[in-house]
GROMACS .gro file of C-alpha atoms in nm:
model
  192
    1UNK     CA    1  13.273  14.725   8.109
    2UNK     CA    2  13.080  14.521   8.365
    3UNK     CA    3  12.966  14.212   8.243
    4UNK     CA    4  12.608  14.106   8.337
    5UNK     CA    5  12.607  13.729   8.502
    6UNK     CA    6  12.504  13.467   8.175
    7UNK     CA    7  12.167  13.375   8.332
    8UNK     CA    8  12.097  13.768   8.348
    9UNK     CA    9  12.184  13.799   8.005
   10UNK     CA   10  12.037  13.516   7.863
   11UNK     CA   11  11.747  13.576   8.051
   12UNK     CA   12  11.721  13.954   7.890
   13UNK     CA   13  11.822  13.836   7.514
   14UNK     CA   14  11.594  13.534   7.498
   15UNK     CA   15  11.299  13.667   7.723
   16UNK     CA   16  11.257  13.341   7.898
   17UNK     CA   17  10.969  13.310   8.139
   18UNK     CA   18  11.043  13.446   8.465
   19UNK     CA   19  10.917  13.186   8.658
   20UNK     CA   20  11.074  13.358   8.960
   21UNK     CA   21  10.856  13.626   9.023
   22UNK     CA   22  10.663  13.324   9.219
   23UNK     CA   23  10.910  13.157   9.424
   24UNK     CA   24  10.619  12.890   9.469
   25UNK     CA   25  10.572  12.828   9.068
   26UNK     CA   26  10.797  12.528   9.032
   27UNK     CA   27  10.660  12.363   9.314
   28UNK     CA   28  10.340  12.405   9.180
   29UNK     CA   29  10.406  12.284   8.812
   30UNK     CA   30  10.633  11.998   8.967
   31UNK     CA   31  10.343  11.880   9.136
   32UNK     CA   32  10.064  11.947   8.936
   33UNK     CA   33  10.258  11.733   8.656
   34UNK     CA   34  10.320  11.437   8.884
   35UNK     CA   35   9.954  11.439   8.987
   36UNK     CA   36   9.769  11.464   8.686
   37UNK     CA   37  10.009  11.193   8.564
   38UNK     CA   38   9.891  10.981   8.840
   39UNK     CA   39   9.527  11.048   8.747
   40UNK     CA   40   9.549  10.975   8.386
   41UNK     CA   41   9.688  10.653   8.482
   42UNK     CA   42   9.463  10.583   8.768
   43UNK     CA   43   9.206  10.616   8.473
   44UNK     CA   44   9.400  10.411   8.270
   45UNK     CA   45   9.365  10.185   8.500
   46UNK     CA   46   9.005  10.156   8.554
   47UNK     CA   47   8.950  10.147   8.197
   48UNK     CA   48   9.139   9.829   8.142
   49UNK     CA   49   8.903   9.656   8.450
   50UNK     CA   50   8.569   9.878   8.375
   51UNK     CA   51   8.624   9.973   8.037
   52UNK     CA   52   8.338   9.770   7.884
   53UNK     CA   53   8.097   9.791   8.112
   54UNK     CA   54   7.816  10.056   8.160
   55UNK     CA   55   8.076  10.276   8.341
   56UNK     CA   56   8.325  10.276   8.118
   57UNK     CA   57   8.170  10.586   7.930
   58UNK     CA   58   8.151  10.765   8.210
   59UNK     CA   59   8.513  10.665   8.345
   60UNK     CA   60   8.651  10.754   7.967
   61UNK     CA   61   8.516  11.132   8.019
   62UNK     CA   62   8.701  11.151   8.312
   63UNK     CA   63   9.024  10.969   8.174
   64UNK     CA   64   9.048  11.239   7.880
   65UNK     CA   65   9.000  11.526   8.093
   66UNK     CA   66   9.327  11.394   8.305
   67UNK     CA   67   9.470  11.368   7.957
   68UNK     CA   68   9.429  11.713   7.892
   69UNK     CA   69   9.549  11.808   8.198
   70UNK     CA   70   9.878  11.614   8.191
   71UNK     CA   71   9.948  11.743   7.894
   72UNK     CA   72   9.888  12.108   8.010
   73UNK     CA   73  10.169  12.052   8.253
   74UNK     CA   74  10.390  11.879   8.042
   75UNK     CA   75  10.372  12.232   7.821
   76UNK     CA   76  10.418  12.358   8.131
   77UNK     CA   77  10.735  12.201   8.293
   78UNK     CA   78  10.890  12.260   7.917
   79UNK     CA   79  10.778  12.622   7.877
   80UNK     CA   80  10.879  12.738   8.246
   81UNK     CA   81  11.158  12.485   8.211
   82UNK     CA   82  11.048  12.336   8.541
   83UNK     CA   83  11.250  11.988   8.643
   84UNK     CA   84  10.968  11.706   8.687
   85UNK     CA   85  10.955  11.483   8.943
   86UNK     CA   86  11.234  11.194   8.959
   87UNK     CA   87  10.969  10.996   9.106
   88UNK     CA   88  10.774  11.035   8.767
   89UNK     CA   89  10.781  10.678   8.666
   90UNK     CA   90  10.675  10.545   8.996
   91UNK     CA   91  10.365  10.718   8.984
   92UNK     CA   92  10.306  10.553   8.638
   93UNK     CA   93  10.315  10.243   8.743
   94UNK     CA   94  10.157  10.298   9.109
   95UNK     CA   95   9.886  10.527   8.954
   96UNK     CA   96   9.788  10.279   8.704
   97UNK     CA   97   9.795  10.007   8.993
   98UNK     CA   98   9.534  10.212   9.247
   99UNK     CA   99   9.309  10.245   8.883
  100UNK     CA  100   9.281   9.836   8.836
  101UNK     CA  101   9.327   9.761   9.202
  102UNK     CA  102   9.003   9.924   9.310
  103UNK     CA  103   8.806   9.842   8.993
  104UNK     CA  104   8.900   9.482   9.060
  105UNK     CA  105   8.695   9.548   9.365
  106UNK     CA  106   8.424   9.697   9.213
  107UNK     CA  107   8.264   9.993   9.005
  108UNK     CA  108   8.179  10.136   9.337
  109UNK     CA  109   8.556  10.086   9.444
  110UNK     CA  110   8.640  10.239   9.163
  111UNK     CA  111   8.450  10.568   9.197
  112UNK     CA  112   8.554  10.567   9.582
  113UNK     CA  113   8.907  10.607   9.454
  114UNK     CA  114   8.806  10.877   9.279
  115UNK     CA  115   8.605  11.039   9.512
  116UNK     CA  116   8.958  11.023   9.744
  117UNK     CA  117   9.180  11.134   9.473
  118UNK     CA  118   9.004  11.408   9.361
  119UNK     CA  119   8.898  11.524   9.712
  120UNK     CA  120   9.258  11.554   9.762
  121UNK     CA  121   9.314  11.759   9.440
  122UNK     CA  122   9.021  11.981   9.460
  123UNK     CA  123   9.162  12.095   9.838
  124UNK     CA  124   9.511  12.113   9.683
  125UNK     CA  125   9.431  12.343   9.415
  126UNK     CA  126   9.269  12.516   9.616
  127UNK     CA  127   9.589  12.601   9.808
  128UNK     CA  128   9.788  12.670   9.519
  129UNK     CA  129   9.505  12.925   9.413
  130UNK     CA  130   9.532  13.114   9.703
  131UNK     CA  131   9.911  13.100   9.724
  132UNK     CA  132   9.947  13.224   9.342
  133UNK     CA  133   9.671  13.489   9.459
  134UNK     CA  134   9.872  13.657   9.745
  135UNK     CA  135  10.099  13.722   9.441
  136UNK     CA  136  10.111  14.089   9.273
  137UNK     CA  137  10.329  13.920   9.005
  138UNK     CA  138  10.013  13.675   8.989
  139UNK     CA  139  10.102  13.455   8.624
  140UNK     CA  140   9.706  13.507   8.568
  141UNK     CA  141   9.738  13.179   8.255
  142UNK     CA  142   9.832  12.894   8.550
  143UNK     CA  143   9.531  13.053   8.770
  144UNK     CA  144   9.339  12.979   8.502
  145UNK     CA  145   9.425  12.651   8.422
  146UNK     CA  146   9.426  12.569   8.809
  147UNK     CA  147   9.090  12.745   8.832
  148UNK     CA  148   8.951  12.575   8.522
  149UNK     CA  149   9.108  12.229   8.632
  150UNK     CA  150   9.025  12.252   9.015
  151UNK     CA  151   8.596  12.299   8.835
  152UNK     CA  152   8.694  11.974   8.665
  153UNK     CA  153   8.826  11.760   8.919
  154UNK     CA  154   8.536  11.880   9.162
  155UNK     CA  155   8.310  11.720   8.867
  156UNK     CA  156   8.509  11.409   8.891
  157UNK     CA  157   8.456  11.421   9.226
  158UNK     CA  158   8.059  11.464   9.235
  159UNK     CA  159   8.088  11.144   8.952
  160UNK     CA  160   8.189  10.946   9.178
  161UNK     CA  161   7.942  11.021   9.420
  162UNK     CA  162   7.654  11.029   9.203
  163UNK     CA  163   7.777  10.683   9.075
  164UNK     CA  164   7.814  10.470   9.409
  165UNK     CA  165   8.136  10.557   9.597
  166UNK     CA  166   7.943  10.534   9.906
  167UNK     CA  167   7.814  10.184   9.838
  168UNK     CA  168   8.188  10.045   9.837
  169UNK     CA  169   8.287   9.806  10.122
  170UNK     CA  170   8.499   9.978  10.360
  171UNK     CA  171   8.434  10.297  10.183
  172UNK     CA  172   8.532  10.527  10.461
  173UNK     CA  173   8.871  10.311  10.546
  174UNK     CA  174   8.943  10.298  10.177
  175UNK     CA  175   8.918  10.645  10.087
  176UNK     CA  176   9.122  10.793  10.417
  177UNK     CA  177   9.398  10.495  10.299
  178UNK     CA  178   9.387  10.669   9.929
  179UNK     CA  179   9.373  11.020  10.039
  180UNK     CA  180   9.674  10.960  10.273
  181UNK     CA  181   9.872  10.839   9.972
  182UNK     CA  182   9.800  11.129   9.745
  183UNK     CA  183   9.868  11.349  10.003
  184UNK     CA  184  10.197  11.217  10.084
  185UNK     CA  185  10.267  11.139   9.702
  186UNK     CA  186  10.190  11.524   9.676
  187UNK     CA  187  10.463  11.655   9.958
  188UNK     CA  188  10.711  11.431   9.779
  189UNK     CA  189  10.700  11.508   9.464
  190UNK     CA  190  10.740  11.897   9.540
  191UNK     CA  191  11.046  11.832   9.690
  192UNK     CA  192  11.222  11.488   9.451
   0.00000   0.00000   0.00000
């Protein structure tokens, strides 16, 4: 009798997710946890500086939308049994740090931090989308939650806007410095 490898059969008798039919899927969860960590903490952060002042509702819609979203990908990472980032707790503590830093500054800091960080996502979920499209194994429930999340973080972004980013000093420097920093917190945490 030939004996099937164990992940084969463990994969047959337990019908675990096949989370390789995408060899881009754990990248993607990976990621997409780190990131919405860092945003729920950049929130955090703002909250703790803004919190009480006539931003703070609007900030607080924000922060529990991140919240939902982390949390998404933390069902995620356990239900695809995807390995998160190792650079998880650094991103706590620096996403949390770019949150009070720029509200320290300023409301209109603040929302030009967002206005980088969610430019950032909104352009990276838009890659992901059309990598998980070119897919005829396409997991249509994480293009849906990317889809519905991208919508979300494009509202974040027009917040922002709508509330000042603009008026920041140095808004242009500040937001290419934060962009930069997503965007290399991004490549990294796909990879550690």
């Amino acid at each position: 009798m030939i004996r099937r490898p164990l992940l084969e059969q463990v994969r047959h008798s337990h019908k675990m997710p096949t989370w390789n039919k995408n060899p881009h899927l754990d990248k993607i969860i990976r990621v997409d946890h780190a990131g919405e960590l860092g945003a729920d903490r950049i929130y955090a952060g703002q909250m703790a500086v803004l919190g009480n002042t006539a931003e703070g509702p609007t900030i607080k819609h924000m922060w529990e939308q991140e919240i939902k979203h982390r949390e998404r990908f933390e069902q995620l990472i356990n239900e695809y049994r995807v390995r998160p980032t190792l650079l998880t707790p650094i991103w706590n503590v620096a996403g949390f740090a770019l949150g009070a830093g720029t509200a320290l500054l300023g409301k209109e800091a603040a929302m030009a931090c967002t206005v980088a960080v969610e430019t950032v996502i909104v352009d990276h979920y838009n890659d992901q989308l059309r990598t998980l499209m070119e897919d005829p194994n396409i997991d249509k429930e994480i293009l849906k939650t990317i889809t519905k999340f991208r919508d979300e973080e494009q509202e974040h972004h027009d917040t922002g806007i709508d509330h000042g980013a603009e008026q920041a000093p140095f808004y242009k420097a500040l937001t290419e410095v934060i962009k930069a920093g997503c965007k290399a917190a991004i490549a990294i945490s796909k990879r550690v």
